[in-house]
Short mmCIF file of C-alpha atoms in Angstrom, two decimals:
data_model
loop_
_atom_site.label_atom_id
_atom_site.label_comp_id
_atom_site.label_asym_id
_atom_site.label_seq_id
_atom_site.Cartn_x
_atom_site.Cartn_y
_atom_site.Cartn_z
CA MET A 1 -0.04 -0.05 0.07
CA PRO A 2 2.56 2.63 -1.36
CA LEU A 3 1.56 6.32 -0.44
CA LYS A 4 2.44 8.60 -3.13
CA ALA A 5 4.93 11.52 -2.70
CA ARG A 6 3.44 14.85 -3.65
CA ARG A 7 7.27 16.16 -4.24
CA LEU A 8 9.96 14.80 -6.30
CA LYS A 9 12.06 12.26 -4.67
CA THR A 10 15.81 12.01 -5.10
CA PRO A 11 16.76 9.74 -8.15
CA ASP A 12 18.65 6.82 -7.14
CA TRP A 13 20.89 7.29 -9.88
CA TRP A 14 22.26 10.68 -8.69
CA TYR A 15 24.39 8.76 -6.02
CA LYS A 16 26.13 6.25 -8.39
CA ARG A 17 29.98 6.77 -9.14
CA GLU A 18 29.52 6.37 -12.74
CA ALA A 19 26.72 7.79 -15.02
CA LYS A 20 24.60 4.38 -15.18
CA GLY A 21 20.94 5.58 -15.01
CA ALA A 22 18.33 7.28 -16.97
CA PRO A 23 20.77 8.37 -19.95
CA LEU A 24 18.02 10.05 -21.93
CA THR A 25 16.72 12.05 -19.08
CA ARG A 26 20.26 13.00 -18.30
CA TYR A 27 21.07 14.30 -21.63
CA ALA A 28 17.75 16.30 -21.94
CA LEU A 29 18.64 17.97 -18.23
CA ALA A 30 22.05 19.14 -19.55
CA PRO A 31 21.49 22.38 -20.72
CA LEU A 32 19.41 23.24 -17.47
CA ALA A 33 22.48 21.88 -15.36
CA TRP A 34 24.71 24.57 -17.64
CA ILE A 35 22.44 27.37 -16.86
CA TRP A 36 22.22 26.31 -13.02
CA GLU A 37 25.97 26.31 -12.91
CA ALA A 38 26.52 29.68 -14.73
CA VAL A 39 24.05 31.23 -12.22
CA THR A 40 25.78 29.67 -9.44
CA ILE A 41 29.20 31.34 -10.41
CA THR A 42 27.62 34.73 -11.34
CA ARG A 43 26.11 34.93 -7.79
CA PHE A 44 29.64 34.45 -6.13
CA LEU A 45 31.24 36.81 -8.51
CA THR A 46 28.56 39.70 -7.77
CA ALA A 47 28.27 38.94 -4.31
CA LYS A 48 28.56 41.84 -1.40
CA PRO A 49 28.27 39.44 1.68
CA TYR A 50 27.48 40.82 5.17
CA ARG A 51 30.28 40.59 7.50
CA SER A 52 29.30 40.03 10.95
CA PRO A 53 31.11 40.85 14.17
CA VAL A 54 29.87 37.30 15.27
CA CYS A 55 32.20 34.24 14.36
CA VAL A 56 30.30 32.56 11.65
CA ILE A 57 30.82 29.15 11.08
CA SER A 58 29.33 27.44 8.08
CA VAL A 59 27.97 23.62 8.08
CA GLY A 60 27.26 22.99 4.43
CA ASN A 61 27.91 20.86 1.60
CA ALA A 62 28.32 20.37 -2.04
CA THR A 63 25.35 18.44 -2.85
CA LEU A 64 21.58 18.78 -2.66
CA GLY A 65 20.73 17.33 0.86
CA GLY A 66 21.39 14.03 2.19
CA SER A 67 24.96 14.83 3.63
CA GLY A 68 24.10 14.47 7.31
CA LYS A 69 24.49 18.35 8.07
CA THR A 70 22.10 18.26 10.96
CA PRO A 71 23.64 15.79 13.33
CA ILE A 72 26.82 17.44 12.89
CA GLU A 73 25.45 21.03 13.72
CA ARG A 74 23.68 19.23 16.85
CA GLU A 75 26.99 17.84 17.88
CA LEU A 76 28.91 21.06 17.37
CA LEU A 77 26.13 23.28 19.36
CA ARG A 78 26.39 20.63 21.98
CA ARG A 79 30.00 20.83 22.14
CA LEU A 80 30.06 24.63 22.05
CA LYS A 81 27.49 24.87 24.75
CA LYS A 82 29.18 22.21 27.30
CA LEU A 83 32.31 24.40 27.04
CA GLY A 84 30.29 27.44 28.01
CA HIS A 85 30.19 29.37 24.69
CA ARG A 86 27.27 31.34 23.54
CA ALA A 87 26.21 29.93 20.07
CA SER A 88 23.22 30.01 18.34
CA GLY A 89 22.24 28.21 14.98
CA LEU A 90 21.05 29.90 12.04
CA SER A 91 18.84 28.61 9.53
CA ARG A 92 16.87 29.35 6.59
CA GLY A 93 13.97 27.69 7.88
CA TYR A 94 13.35 25.58 4.99
CA GLY A 95 9.82 24.49 4.62
CA GLY A 96 8.34 26.89 7.25
CA SER A 97 6.21 29.83 6.60
CA LEU A 98 7.71 32.35 8.50
CA SER A 99 10.48 34.37 6.94
CA GLY A 100 12.21 35.61 10.08
CA PRO A 101 14.36 36.82 11.45
CA VAL A 102 12.69 34.99 14.58
CA ARG A 103 14.47 33.12 17.45
CA VAL A 104 12.74 29.54 17.62
CA ASP A 105 10.57 28.65 20.61
CA PRO A 106 9.79 25.09 20.45
CA THR A 107 7.10 25.66 22.79
CA LEU A 108 5.27 28.24 20.52
CA HIS A 109 6.30 27.31 16.99
CA SER A 110 5.56 24.31 14.66
CA ALA A 111 7.70 22.79 11.77
CA ALA A 112 5.20 24.40 9.48
CA GLU A 113 6.28 27.79 10.81
CA VAL A 114 9.97 27.47 11.16
CA GLY A 115 10.89 24.09 9.17
CA ASP A 116 11.86 20.65 10.68
CA GLU A 117 15.33 20.79 11.23
CA ALA A 118 15.34 24.35 13.20
CA LEU A 119 12.59 23.10 15.32
CA MET A 120 14.31 19.78 16.19
CA LEU A 121 17.44 21.43 17.15
CA ALA A 122 15.83 24.06 19.03
CA ARG A 123 14.59 21.62 21.35
CA ASP A 124 18.06 21.64 23.07
CA TYR A 125 19.83 24.57 21.48
CA ASP A 126 19.42 28.22 20.42
CA MET A 127 18.03 28.50 16.88
CA VAL A 128 17.33 31.47 14.75
CA ILE A 129 15.61 31.14 11.34
CA ALA A 130 15.75 33.94 8.60
CA ARG A 131 15.14 33.87 4.86
CA ASP A 132 17.74 36.53 4.64
CA ARG A 133 20.61 35.20 6.43
CA ALA A 134 22.25 38.69 7.21
CA GLU A 135 19.01 39.89 9.18
CA GLY A 136 19.18 36.53 11.19
CA LEU A 137 22.93 37.34 11.97
CA ARG A 138 21.96 40.59 13.27
CA LEU A 139 19.41 39.21 15.52
CA ILE A 140 21.95 36.84 16.85
CA GLU A 141 24.44 39.71 17.17
CA GLY A 142 21.57 41.53 19.35
CA GLU A 143 21.02 38.51 21.46
CA GLY A 144 24.39 38.78 22.64
CA PHE A 145 25.84 35.48 21.11
CA GLU A 146 29.61 34.99 20.06
CA ILE A 147 29.36 32.19 17.44
CA ALA A 148 26.70 31.50 14.80
CA ILE A 149 26.58 27.93 13.31
CA ALA A 150 25.01 28.51 9.71
CA ASP A 151 23.12 25.63 8.39
CA ASP A 152 23.59 24.98 4.65
CA ALA A 153 25.42 28.16 4.01
CA HIS A 154 28.33 26.89 1.70
CA GLN A 155 26.75 28.43 -1.24
CA ASN A 156 25.04 31.13 0.38
CA VAL A 157 26.16 34.34 -0.86
CA LYS A 158 24.68 36.96 1.76
CA ILE A 159 26.90 36.50 4.40
CA ALA A 160 30.76 36.12 5.26
CA LYS A 161 31.69 33.12 7.14
CA ASP A 162 34.85 32.51 8.92
CA ILE A 163 35.07 28.99 8.81
CA HIS A 164 33.65 26.50 6.20
CA LEU A 165 32.99 23.22 7.38
CA LEU A 166 32.12 20.73 4.28
CA VAL A 167 30.11 17.70 5.39
CA VAL A 168 30.19 14.65 2.92
CA ASP A 169 28.67 11.58 3.35
CA GLY A 170 31.37 8.97 3.35
CA ASP A 171 29.41 5.75 2.91
CA THR A 172 30.42 4.24 -0.20
CA THR A 173 29.00 0.72 0.02
CA ASN A 174 26.55 -0.67 -2.74
CA ASP A 175 28.70 1.50 -5.41
CA GLY A 176 27.59 4.62 -3.72
CA TRP A 177 29.52 7.74 -4.27
CA PRO A 178 28.55 11.24 -2.55
CA PHE A 179 29.14 13.33 -5.33
CA GLY A 180 27.67 10.67 -8.10
CA ASP A 181 29.74 11.11 -11.41
CA GLY A 182 30.17 14.65 -10.39
CA SER A 183 27.30 16.20 -12.58
CA VAL A 184 25.38 19.48 -11.50
CA PHE A 185 21.68 19.75 -10.58
CA PRO A 186 19.35 18.38 -12.38
CA MET A 187 21.70 16.18 -14.10
CA GLY A 188 23.45 15.01 -10.90
CA PRO A 189 23.60 15.82 -7.13
CA MET A 190 26.09 18.51 -7.13
CA ARG A 191 24.95 22.13 -6.12
CA GLU A 192 28.42 23.33 -8.10
CA PRO A 193 31.61 21.45 -9.27
CA LEU A 194 33.38 19.62 -6.38
CA ALA A 195 36.61 21.54 -7.16
CA ILE A 196 34.75 24.77 -6.63
CA ALA A 197 33.43 23.76 -3.48
CA LEU A 198 36.49 22.59 -1.99
CA LYS A 199 38.35 25.69 -2.66
CA ARG A 200 36.12 27.52 -0.21
CA ALA A 201 36.03 24.64 2.44
CA ASP A 202 38.43 24.92 5.57
CA ILE A 203 37.68 21.48 7.16
CA VAL A 204 36.10 18.30 5.57
CA VAL A 205 33.61 16.25 7.87
CA LEU A 206 33.39 12.80 6.87
CA TRP A 207 30.60 10.96 7.95
CA LEU A 208 30.14 7.29 8.33
CA PRO A 209 27.36 4.95 9.67
CA HIS A 210 28.44 3.80 13.04
CA GLU A 211 29.31 0.22 11.89
CA LYS A 212 31.48 1.26 8.98
CA SER A 213 35.21 1.15 10.33
CA VAL A 214 37.21 1.65 6.97
CA VAL A 215 37.23 5.20 5.17
CA ASP A 216 37.35 4.84 1.31
CA GLN A 217 40.61 6.18 0.49
CA LYS A 218 39.95 7.11 -3.08
CA LEU A 219 37.34 9.24 -1.47
CA LEU A 220 39.94 10.48 0.82
CA ARG A 221 42.34 11.76 -2.22
CA LEU A 222 39.41 14.11 -3.26
CA PHE A 223 40.09 16.23 -0.66
CA GLY A 224 43.91 16.93 -1.27
CA ASP A 225 45.80 18.85 1.48
CA LEU A 226 42.32 19.90 3.34
CA PRO A 227 41.95 18.31 6.90
CA VAL A 228 39.52 15.73 7.07
CA PHE A 229 37.61 14.67 10.67
CA VAL A 230 35.71 11.59 10.53
CA ALA A 231 32.37 11.43 12.64
CA ARG A 232 30.12 8.61 13.29
CA LEU A 233 26.39 8.80 12.86
CA ILE A 234 25.24 6.56 15.86
CA PRO A 235 21.49 5.46 16.23
CA MET A 236 20.23 5.40 19.65
CA PRO A 237 17.21 2.98 19.64
CA VAL A 238 14.89 3.33 22.62
CA GLY A 239 14.15 -0.49 23.84
CA GLU A 240 14.32 -3.46 21.78
CA PRO A 241 13.77 -3.58 18.06
CA GLY A 242 10.90 -5.14 16.69
CA LYS A 243 8.43 -5.26 13.90
CA VAL A 244 7.90 -1.86 12.18
CA VAL A 245 6.30 -0.05 9.36
CA GLY A 246 8.97 2.43 8.76
CA PHE A 247 8.60 5.74 6.58
CA ALA A 248 10.86 8.49 5.78
CA GLY A 249 10.91 12.06 4.16
CA ILE A 250 14.57 12.70 3.70
CA ALA A 251 16.87 12.85 0.85
CA LYS A 252 18.17 9.39 1.13
CA PRO A 253 15.32 7.36 2.69
CA TRP A 254 16.91 3.99 1.81
CA LYS A 255 19.84 4.69 4.35
CA PHE A 256 17.20 4.87 7.23
CA ARG A 257 15.52 1.57 5.96
CA ALA A 258 19.21 0.18 5.91
CA THR A 259 20.02 1.47 9.64
CA LEU A 260 16.79 -0.02 10.92
CA GLU A 261 17.38 -3.46 9.20
CA GLY A 262 21.17 -3.49 10.72
CA LEU A 263 19.82 -2.62 13.93
CA GLY A 264 17.53 -5.80 14.03
CA TYR A 265 14.36 -4.22 13.37
CA ALA A 266 11.89 -6.52 11.31
CA VAL A 267 10.88 -4.03 8.53
CA ALA A 268 7.57 -5.03 7.21
CA ASP A 269 6.85 -2.37 5.12
CA PHE A 270 8.67 1.12 4.26
CA HIS A 271 7.38 4.14 2.76
CA ALA A 272 9.72 6.83 0.98
CA TYR A 273 8.83 10.18 0.72
CA ALA A 274 10.43 13.53 -0.63
CA ASP A 275 12.71 15.61 1.54
CA HIS A 276 10.62 17.82 3.97
CA GLU A 277 7.45 16.62 2.58
CA PRO A 278 4.83 17.10 5.27
CA LEU A 279 2.17 14.13 5.66
CA SER A 280 -1.34 14.67 5.66
CA GLU A 281 -3.95 13.06 8.40
CA ALA A 282 -4.91 10.60 5.67
CA ASP A 283 -1.55 9.51 4.92
CA LEU A 284 -0.87 9.08 8.75
CA THR A 285 -4.14 7.26 9.11
CA ALA A 286 -3.26 5.04 5.99
CA LEU A 287 0.18 4.04 7.61
CA GLU A 288 -1.36 3.50 11.16
CA ARG A 289 -3.76 0.92 9.44
CA GLN A 290 -1.11 -0.89 7.54
CA ALA A 291 0.92 -0.96 10.81
CA GLN A 292 -2.03 -2.49 12.78
CA THR A 293 -2.68 -5.11 9.65
CA ARG A 294 1.01 -6.11 10.08
CA GLY A 295 1.14 -6.32 13.57
CA ALA A 296 3.68 -3.89 13.65
CA SER A 297 4.51 -0.44 15.03
CA LEU A 298 5.11 2.81 13.30
CA ILE A 299 8.71 4.54 13.11
CA THR A 300 10.34 7.34 11.42
CA THR A 301 13.10 9.85 11.54
CA GLU A 302 13.33 12.41 14.18
CA LYS A 303 12.96 15.15 11.46
CA ASP A 304 9.85 13.38 10.22
CA TRP A 305 8.82 13.05 13.75
CA ILE A 306 8.75 16.89 14.86
CA LYS A 307 6.47 17.59 12.10
CA LEU A 308 3.81 15.47 13.44
CA SER A 309 0.98 16.75 15.68
CA PRO A 310 1.21 16.07 19.44
CA ALA A 311 -1.49 13.06 18.93
CA TRP A 312 0.50 11.35 16.35
CA ARG A 313 3.62 12.01 18.38
CA GLU A 314 2.32 9.71 20.87
CA LYS A 315 1.86 6.91 18.50
CA ILE A 316 4.64 7.12 16.28
CA ALA A 317 8.23 6.45 17.51
CA PHE A 318 11.31 7.77 15.93
CA LEU A 319 14.92 6.65 16.17
CA PRO A 320 17.34 9.16 17.56
CA ILE A 321 20.81 9.62 15.72
CA THR A 322 23.80 11.41 17.21
CA ALA A 323 27.27 12.33 16.01
CA ARG A 324 30.53 11.68 17.46
CA PHE A 325 34.23 12.44 16.09
CA ASP A 326 36.76 9.97 16.03
CA ASP A 327 39.28 12.70 16.90
CA GLN A 328 37.04 14.85 19.17
CA ALA A 329 40.26 17.01 20.32
CA GLY A 330 41.76 17.48 16.92
CA PHE A 331 38.54 18.58 15.43
CA MET A 332 38.05 21.14 18.00
CA GLY A 333 41.63 22.08 17.72
CA ALA A 334 41.19 22.74 13.92
CA LEU A 335 38.33 25.14 14.77
CA THR A 336 40.57 26.92 17.44
CA ALA A 337 43.13 27.64 15.01
CA LEU A 338 40.63 29.04 12.26
CA MET A 339 38.64 30.88 14.75
CA PRO A 340 39.12 34.89 14.91
CA GLY A 341 38.96 36.28 18.41
CA THR A 342 37.40 33.40 20.20
CA GLN A 343 39.25 30.53 21.70
CA ILE A 344 37.56 27.09 22.06
CA SER A 345 38.85 24.52 24.40
CA GLN A 346 39.98 21.16 22.72
CA ASN A 347 38.15 19.11 25.13
#
């Protein structure tokens, strides 16, 4: 009983090492890819970014979605808060109706207003959303913060960044490759050519599933002399894994299913939706009925769970994901070396 998505889902062939899928579609999309790349380059050449007195750390990627930025941002905010620094996240509030700037209050705001990722992080940390990132930074300045963690800002030309963290999906199993064949959207997943994205990067954060111990050396060589730090995405299941019907509206929903199965969940069925896609009451009711028919419970990602009403949150479980760096001290030390004026403890 698949439920149809109303938004376009990520093509499977985007993330293959070679251009193996949908050749006719790819050729037809080539002119649009050239236009996208030209517009992106022009935006950077003509930009006049706002320079904030606050230290701005960009957490971004070179691809469209699915790079694991949110767990990395959460870990960075956690670490900075633990060390006594006043840090706030800064998000566009994708998928939300409010243009901002506004400081997110999880007791007042909904995902429909401020976006799912911003609301999720605001449960534990300070968050500001603003379509105009410069206005968001001004609000952060006025609130007395010393550090801003700018979400998805690697290609944002409105604000100047002090540190660029480029987050990369390091899972290359099953012929997967984080940059596909290198094609720019819509031919492939790239927001811009990788070489250009790497020129602005200061640090590469390569995330891996918790069970994967070996880093692909071919992938590492792409980053040249840039410092690379490995972060593990660690699922934190509550209780014993059981029989479930899973669903996810993220860029790479198949990875959520693989995580569930790897943890020992018996996945009776799974529904993949487009990234950030909201589900209607009818969708959720259909999922609930299917789970009841299968003798299973419902489970989703935290990002999808945060979009649910309080009543549905009571009925549906989510799988928490946390990020931890293999070399925490080294990563914090690299940040300290790049940070103007603000010293961060390496512990």
